[in-house]
Amino acid sequence: MQLHRALTPIFLALLAGCSLADIRPAELKREGVSEASAARGRVLLEAMQAAHGGREQWTASAYTVAVVQDDWPGSVSRALFSPWPDRNYPMRLTFENGADNSRADFFAGEWEGRVWGIQNWATYTKENPNAEPVFEQDDTIKFWLPTMQYFIEAPFRLPEAPIVADAGQTVFRGETYDRVYVTWISEEPQDSVDQYLLFLDPESHMLVWLEYTVRDFGGFVTGLMHYEDYQNVGGLQVPTRLTVVEDHESDAVLHQMTLSELELRPGLNRAFVVPKPDIRRAKHD
């Protein structure tokens, strides 16, 4: 058993009694989401999507492929959360844009040759890339593959949220940002629904920071991710370094994804990612 699989239930039990995190800025907590703030938020999100290459181009690109180095430098966070056998584990990640269907091909180290995959929320593994997929539900795969994809795609996925609000400008780490709050179902915090607070460059409209909750790891858990080193890939601006730092004041790195060899593959055979399209599971099984 990996250490994180043994420790995570203990960690979650300790957090069970903690209060539910709420990352809304004070004004939104006080005033709520008005029609005017929702409209302004939509304008900001539309500008962000355009700055990142546009939703139409993202949809037309169909599939994204990247080599991902997933680094967990801290021993505690690595033990609690990292699903990989080593600290900085390489994989080739292929995902269907916007669809939560993806696979990770491990090409080095202890897991060399193995494949993780998820299609229609059903998880599968392969002992080697040419083997038949074995469909068994695995909560680790179910969480990590869609999560990695979602953060990479955040400029295009977060505007899908039904609840949006302009959260006002702020100065953060010496820079001015436009902020947009997004969530689902209700603007207030909920046990099973995440909140996101986007920090956008007011001139380029690019996503620079993203604050978020992680309800799957307990109601108290939040994160702060820095989006850096954007690369133009087929007309899309894709971050090649996504860094989770300790908190608003600290630069201590908890988790960092580095992307290279980025490609858009509109002609990829869907069976590469979705080998058995008739097999599916409910998202919240």
Coordinates of C-alpha atoms in Angstrom, one line a residue:
M1 CA 0.0 0.0 0.0
Q2 CA 1.3 3.5 -0.9
L3 CA 1.8 5.7 2.2
H4 CA -0.6 8.3 1.0
R5 CA -3.4 5.7 0.8
A6 CA -2.8 4.8 4.4
L7 CA -2.5 8.4 5.7
T8 CA -5.2 10.2 3.7
P9 CA -8.2 8.6 5.6
I10 CA -6.6 9.6 8.9
F11 CA -6.0 13.2 7.5
L12 CA -9.6 13.4 6.3
A13 CA -10.9 12.2 9.6
L14 CA -8.9 14.9 11.4
L15 CA -10.4 17.5 9.1
A16 CA -14.0 16.3 9.4
G17 CA -14.7 18.6 12.3
C18 CA -13.2 21.6 10.7
S19 CA -15.3 24.4 9.4
L20 CA -16.2 24.6 5.7
A21 CA -13.7 26.8 3.8
D22 CA -15.2 29.8 2.0
I23 CA -12.9 31.6 -0.4
R24 CA -15.3 34.4 -1.4
P25 CA -13.9 37.9 -0.9
A26 CA -15.5 39.8 2.0
E27 CA -17.7 42.0 -0.2
L28 CA -19.3 38.9 -1.9
K29 CA -19.9 37.3 1.4
R30 CA -21.6 40.5 2.6
E31 CA -23.5 41.6 -0.6
G32 CA -24.0 38.3 -2.5
V33 CA -23.9 37.8 -6.2
S34 CA -25.9 40.6 -7.9
E35 CA -27.1 40.6 -11.5
A36 CA -24.6 43.4 -12.2
S37 CA -21.6 41.5 -10.7
A38 CA -22.6 38.4 -12.5
A39 CA -22.7 40.3 -15.8
R40 CA -19.3 41.9 -15.2
G41 CA -17.9 38.5 -14.2
R42 CA -19.1 37.0 -17.5
V43 CA -17.4 39.8 -19.5
L44 CA -14.1 39.1 -17.7
L45 CA -14.4 35.4 -18.3
E46 CA -15.1 35.9 -22.0
A47 CA -12.1 38.2 -22.2
M48 CA -10.0 35.5 -20.5
Q49 CA -11.1 32.8 -22.9
A50 CA -10.3 35.0 -25.9
A51 CA -6.9 35.8 -24.5
H52 CA -6.1 32.1 -24.2
G53 CA -7.0 31.4 -27.8
G54 CA -10.8 31.2 -27.8
R55 CA -13.3 28.5 -26.9
E56 CA -13.9 27.7 -30.6
Q57 CA -10.2 26.9 -31.2
W58 CA -10.0 24.9 -27.9
T59 CA -13.0 22.8 -28.9
A60 CA -11.8 22.3 -32.5
S61 CA -8.4 21.0 -31.2
A62 CA -10.2 18.0 -29.7
Y63 CA -7.2 16.4 -27.9
T64 CA -4.2 17.6 -26.0
V65 CA -1.0 15.6 -25.4
A66 CA 1.8 16.6 -23.0
V67 CA 4.6 15.1 -21.1
V68 CA 3.9 16.0 -17.4
Q69 CA 6.5 16.0 -14.6
D70 CA 4.4 16.0 -11.4
D71 CA 6.6 17.1 -8.5
W72 CA 5.8 17.0 -4.8
P73 CA 8.9 18.4 -3.1
G74 CA 7.5 18.5 0.5
S75 CA 7.6 15.1 2.3
V76 CA 4.4 15.7 4.3
S77 CA 2.3 16.8 1.3
R78 CA 3.8 14.0 -0.8
A79 CA 2.9 11.4 1.8
L80 CA -0.6 12.7 2.2
F81 CA -1.6 13.4 -1.3
S82 CA 0.8 12.3 -4.1
P83 CA -0.5 9.2 -6.0
W84 CA 2.9 8.5 -7.6
P85 CA 5.7 6.1 -6.4
D86 CA 8.4 8.7 -6.6
R87 CA 8.7 12.5 -6.0
N88 CA 8.9 13.8 -9.5
Y89 CA 7.1 11.3 -11.7
P90 CA 7.0 11.6 -15.5
M91 CA 4.0 10.6 -17.7
R92 CA 2.5 11.4 -21.0
L93 CA -1.0 12.8 -20.4
T94 CA -3.6 12.7 -23.2
F95 CA -7.0 14.2 -22.7
E96 CA -10.1 14.9 -24.7
N97 CA -10.6 18.6 -24.4
G98 CA -13.5 19.5 -22.1
A99 CA -14.7 15.9 -21.6
D100 CA -13.0 14.4 -18.5
N101 CA -11.7 11.5 -20.6
S102 CA -8.0 11.0 -20.3
R103 CA -5.1 8.6 -20.0
A104 CA -1.6 8.7 -18.5
D105 CA 1.2 6.6 -20.0
F106 CA 4.0 6.1 -17.6
F107 CA 7.3 5.8 -19.4
A108 CA 10.0 5.7 -16.7
G109 CA 10.7 4.4 -13.2
E110 CA 8.8 1.8 -11.3
W111 CA 5.6 2.1 -13.3
E112 CA 7.2 2.2 -16.8
G113 CA 4.8 0.8 -19.4
R114 CA 1.7 1.1 -17.2
V115 CA -1.4 3.1 -18.3
W116 CA -4.1 4.8 -16.2
G117 CA -7.3 5.9 -17.9
I118 CA -10.7 7.3 -17.3
Q119 CA -13.7 7.4 -19.7
N120 CA -17.2 8.4 -18.8
W121 CA -16.1 8.3 -15.1
A122 CA -15.1 4.6 -15.4
T123 CA -11.5 4.0 -14.6
Y124 CA -9.2 1.5 -16.3
T125 CA -5.6 0.3 -16.3
K126 CA -3.2 -1.4 -18.7
E127 CA -0.1 -3.3 -17.8
N128 CA 1.4 -2.1 -21.1
P129 CA 0.2 0.2 -23.8
N130 CA -0.8 -2.6 -26.1
A131 CA -2.7 -4.6 -23.5
E132 CA -6.5 -4.7 -23.2
P133 CA -7.8 -2.2 -20.7
V134 CA -9.0 -3.6 -17.3
F135 CA -12.0 -1.7 -16.0
E136 CA -12.0 -1.6 -12.2
Q137 CA -13.1 1.4 -10.3
D138 CA -10.1 3.2 -8.7
D139 CA -10.8 6.3 -6.6
T140 CA -7.2 7.5 -7.0
I141 CA -7.4 7.5 -10.8
K142 CA -10.9 8.9 -10.7
F143 CA -9.7 11.9 -8.7
W144 CA -6.2 12.6 -10.2
L145 CA -6.6 12.3 -13.9
P146 CA -9.7 14.7 -14.2
T147 CA -8.1 17.0 -11.7
M148 CA -4.9 17.4 -13.6
Q149 CA -6.8 17.9 -16.8
Y150 CA -9.2 20.4 -15.2
F151 CA -6.4 22.7 -13.9
I152 CA -4.6 22.7 -17.3
E153 CA -7.9 23.5 -19.0
A154 CA -9.1 26.0 -16.3
P155 CA -9.3 29.1 -18.6
F156 CA -11.8 27.2 -20.8
R157 CA -13.6 25.0 -18.2
L158 CA -14.3 27.5 -15.4
P159 CA -16.4 29.8 -17.6
E160 CA -18.9 26.8 -17.8
A161 CA -19.9 27.4 -14.2
P162 CA -23.4 28.7 -13.8
I163 CA -22.6 31.0 -10.8
V164 CA -20.2 33.8 -11.7
A165 CA -19.4 37.1 -10.1
D166 CA -16.9 40.0 -10.6
A167 CA -15.0 39.9 -7.2
G168 CA -13.3 43.3 -7.8
Q169 CA -9.7 44.3 -8.3
T170 CA -7.1 43.5 -5.8
V171 CA -3.3 44.0 -5.3
F172 CA -1.7 40.6 -4.7
R173 CA 2.0 40.1 -4.2
G174 CA 2.6 43.6 -5.6
E175 CA 0.5 43.2 -8.8
T176 CA -3.0 44.3 -9.6
Y177 CA -5.5 41.7 -10.7
D178 CA -9.1 41.4 -11.7
R179 CA -10.9 38.7 -9.7
V180 CA -13.8 36.4 -10.7
Y181 CA -15.6 34.0 -8.4
V182 CA -17.2 30.9 -9.8
T183 CA -19.1 27.9 -8.4
W184 CA -22.1 25.7 -8.9
I185 CA -25.6 25.2 -7.4
S186 CA -25.3 27.9 -4.7
E187 CA -23.0 30.9 -4.2
E188 CA -22.5 29.9 -0.6
P189 CA -20.0 27.1 0.3
Q190 CA -21.2 23.6 0.1
D191 CA -19.9 20.2 1.3
S192 CA -19.5 18.6 -2.1
V193 CA -19.1 21.6 -4.5
D194 CA -15.9 23.5 -5.1
Q195 CA -15.3 27.2 -5.3
Y196 CA -12.8 29.0 -7.5
L197 CA -11.4 32.5 -7.4
L198 CA -9.5 33.6 -10.6
F199 CA -6.9 36.3 -10.6
L200 CA -6.6 37.7 -14.1
D201 CA -4.0 40.1 -15.5
P202 CA -6.1 43.3 -16.2
E203 CA -4.2 44.1 -19.4
S204 CA -3.6 40.7 -21.0
H205 CA -6.7 39.0 -19.4
M206 CA -4.6 35.9 -18.8
L207 CA -5.1 33.6 -15.8
V208 CA -2.2 34.2 -13.4
W209 CA -3.4 32.8 -10.0
L210 CA -6.2 30.5 -9.1
E211 CA -7.5 30.0 -5.5
Y212 CA -9.7 26.9 -5.0
T213 CA -11.3 24.5 -2.5
V214 CA -10.7 20.7 -2.6
R215 CA -13.9 19.3 -1.1
D216 CA -12.8 15.7 -2.0
F217 CA -10.0 16.2 0.6
G218 CA -12.2 17.7 3.3
G219 CA -14.2 20.9 3.6
F220 CA -11.3 22.8 5.1
V221 CA -8.8 22.2 2.3
T222 CA -7.9 25.1 -0.1
G223 CA -5.1 25.7 -2.6
L224 CA -3.4 28.5 -4.5
M225 CA -2.0 27.8 -7.9
H226 CA 0.3 30.0 -10.0
Y227 CA 0.0 29.7 -13.8
E228 CA 3.3 30.5 -15.5
D229 CA 5.4 30.1 -18.7
Y230 CA 2.5 30.1 -21.2
Q231 CA 3.2 28.5 -24.6
N232 CA 1.4 29.1 -27.8
V233 CA 0.3 25.7 -29.0
G234 CA -1.8 25.8 -32.2
G235 CA -3.2 29.2 -31.3
L236 CA -4.0 28.3 -27.7
Q237 CA -2.1 29.7 -24.7
V238 CA -1.3 26.8 -22.5
P239 CA 0.5 27.0 -19.1
T240 CA 3.6 24.9 -18.9
R241 CA 4.2 25.4 -15.2
L242 CA 1.5 25.2 -12.6
T243 CA 2.7 25.6 -9.1
V244 CA 0.7 25.2 -5.8
V245 CA 2.2 27.4 -3.1
E246 CA 1.7 27.1 0.6
D247 CA -0.4 30.1 1.1
H248 CA -0.9 33.8 0.1
E249 CA 2.3 34.9 1.8
S250 CA 4.6 32.0 1.2
D251 CA 6.4 30.9 -2.0
A252 CA 7.0 27.4 -0.5
V253 CA 6.1 24.9 -3.2
L254 CA 3.7 22.1 -2.3
H255 CA 3.1 20.7 -5.8
Q256 CA 4.2 21.6 -9.3
M257 CA 3.2 20.3 -12.7
T258 CA 5.6 21.0 -15.6
L259 CA 4.4 20.4 -19.1
S260 CA 6.6 19.8 -22.2
E261 CA 6.2 18.4 -25.7
L262 CA 2.8 19.9 -25.9
E263 CA 0.6 19.0 -28.9
L264 CA -2.9 19.4 -30.1
R265 CA -4.2 16.3 -31.8
P266 CA -7.6 16.9 -33.5
G267 CA -7.2 13.8 -35.6
L268 CA -6.5 11.4 -32.7
N269 CA -8.5 8.2 -32.7
R270 CA -10.9 8.5 -29.8
A271 CA -10.4 4.9 -28.9
F272 CA -6.9 5.8 -27.6
V273 CA -8.5 7.5 -24.7
V274 CA -12.0 5.9 -24.7
P275 CA -11.4 2.3 -25.6
K276 CA -14.8 0.9 -24.5
P277 CA -17.3 3.8 -25.0
D278 CA -20.3 1.7 -23.7
I279 CA -18.7 1.5 -20.3
R280 CA -19.6 4.3 -18.0
R281 CA -20.1 5.2 -14.3
A282 CA -21.8 8.0 -12.5
K283 CA -19.5 10.8 -11.5
H284 CA -20.4 10.6 -7.8
D285 CA -20.6 6.8 -7.4

